[in-house]
DNA sequence: GGCGCCATGTAACCAGTTACATGATTGC
DNA sequence: GCAATCATGTAACTGGTTACATGGCGCC
């Protein structure tokens, strides 16, 4: 996850590990954050995989490590970005971390991705409706509020992404 | 987390590790799940802490491990249940895992907990509004959709819990 | 001269999951 | 007889966080 976020940032400009952390603080920290303890090791791994490369720049006698994305890195990032958004029952991070970088895709690609996502969410919602019916029939006394929250949450999310799609397509 | 869920289940009846997993499957899996690989080690730890105890029952010559909650376990569970619901920017699990077990609290305790939660959510929402204003002023071009999702998500959640409170208090 | 920010890094820990291993019992 | 379910458990891995360690630079 964090590795793709880093690639996404490096799509727009070259950065140090510290820059990445600062940028996350003001842009993504609302839905996803990472500590230096995960950023620096991720950078190391990304260099090993040749998805980014490292230039050590001497500024005032001090070394700064500037990272840039490679062509292979760009490719892998776009593959990840286009891959279906993982549906989660409780967590919105997976979807948000992709739409944050959607300016790297064209409108058709965005529309496809979001439509697939809305479809997947609708399936989950219908599954949950089935569960609710089943529980009702079997007359058990489990707390139903959490299940209702799930249903309302799916409705909210599905609706939100429908509106998002509208606004994306109005831009053209 | 999973340890408290287990305690919550044992509040109503004695169970084996397997029972706990089955019960989670039909009741909490909508918002939280756990594998055997976390359930069995958790049970071991809970016994060590004396929050539950173990009776090995021979059924048809085969040993079954039945776990029961101790008085100390009940106490710790209620302390956890009454403790403030952790606010999360993207995840609903923390809140749901508590309201699932709220039949262990009285209406006043539930109302206090939810009001605190709504308050905390409102603070987070206002922080995010400030961030949005700041970003607007500084005219940067970060994707704003994710921030808007955050705001709408807070609104949805705050509203949902207000309605939940109404329904809880109507029951009396 | 000391505070805050820039800058990089690692070791220990955490709360789980996945995959594997084992074996009894039940129902068709 | 064999598949599904009941039942328990562990080792390796995962994707991080927290805390710690280090040191330079700018500025008041």
Short mmCIF file of C-alpha atoms in Angstrom, two decimals, chain A residues 56-123:
data_model
loop_
_atom_site.label_atom_id
_atom_site.label_comp_id
_atom_site.label_asym_id
_atom_site.label_seq_id
_atom_site.Cartn_x
_atom_site.Cartn_y
_atom_site.Cartn_z
CA UNK A 56 22.57 11.58 -3.67
CA UNK A 57 22.85 15.34 -3.90
CA UNK A 58 25.33 17.30 -1.83
CA UNK A 59 23.68 20.44 -0.45
CA UNK A 60 26.02 22.55 1.65
CA UNK A 61 28.29 19.59 2.15
CA UNK A 62 25.41 17.45 3.39
CA UNK A 63 24.05 14.52 1.46
CA UNK A 64 20.40 14.51 0.50
CA UNK A 65 18.78 11.43 -1.01
CA UNK A 66 16.53 12.40 -3.89
CA UNK A 67 14.31 9.67 -5.28
CA UNK A 68 12.85 9.58 -8.81
CA UNK A 69 10.42 7.17 -10.40
CA UNK A 70 11.63 4.92 -13.24
CA UNK A 71 9.64 3.99 -16.36
CA UNK A 72 9.04 0.60 -14.83
CA UNK A 73 7.85 2.32 -11.67
CA UNK A 74 5.38 4.42 -13.66
CA UNK A 75 4.06 1.31 -15.35
CA UNK A 76 3.56 -0.57 -12.11
CA UNK A 77 1.90 2.43 -10.55
CA UNK A 78 -0.62 2.75 -13.39
CA UNK A 79 -1.33 -1.00 -13.27
CA UNK A 80 -2.09 -0.68 -9.56
CA UNK A 81 -4.20 2.43 -10.13
CA UNK A 82 -6.31 0.73 -12.79
CA UNK A 83 -6.71 -2.50 -10.80
CA UNK A 84 -10.10 -2.94 -9.15
CA UNK A 85 -10.61 -1.00 -5.95
CA UNK A 86 -10.71 -3.49 -3.10
CA UNK A 87 -14.04 -3.49 -1.36
CA UNK A 88 -13.85 -3.37 2.39
CA UNK A 89 -16.70 -3.69 4.83
CA UNK A 90 -15.41 -1.11 7.23
CA UNK A 91 -12.49 0.72 5.71
CA UNK A 92 -12.48 3.45 3.09
CA UNK A 93 -8.72 3.74 2.66
CA UNK A 94 -8.32 1.47 -0.35
CA UNK A 95 -10.75 3.47 -2.48
CA UNK A 96 -9.50 6.87 -1.36
CA UNK A 97 -5.85 6.07 -1.97
CA UNK A 98 -6.73 5.41 -5.58
CA UNK A 99 -9.03 8.33 -6.29
CA UNK A 100 -6.41 10.62 -4.79
CA UNK A 101 -4.20 9.78 -7.77
CA UNK A 102 -6.92 9.55 -10.43
CA UNK A 103 -5.54 12.52 -12.39
CA UNK A 104 -3.13 9.94 -13.78
CA UNK A 105 -6.03 8.22 -15.60
CA UNK A 106 -8.42 9.42 -18.29
CA UNK A 107 -12.17 9.77 -17.75
CA UNK A 108 -13.01 6.43 -19.30
CA UNK A 109 -10.57 4.59 -17.08
CA UNK A 110 -11.87 6.39 -14.01
CA UNK A 111 -15.46 5.62 -14.95
CA UNK A 112 -14.67 1.93 -15.43
CA UNK A 113 -12.92 1.67 -12.11
CA UNK A 114 -15.66 3.42 -10.17
CA UNK A 115 -18.44 1.49 -11.89
CA UNK A 116 -16.77 -1.78 -10.96
CA UNK A 117 -16.40 -0.53 -7.42
CA UNK A 118 -20.05 0.50 -7.20
CA UNK A 119 -21.00 -2.92 -8.52
CA UNK A 120 -18.90 -4.71 -5.93
CA UNK A 121 -20.34 -2.56 -3.16
CA UNK A 122 -23.86 -3.32 -4.37
CA UNK A 123 -23.14 -7.05 -4.21
#
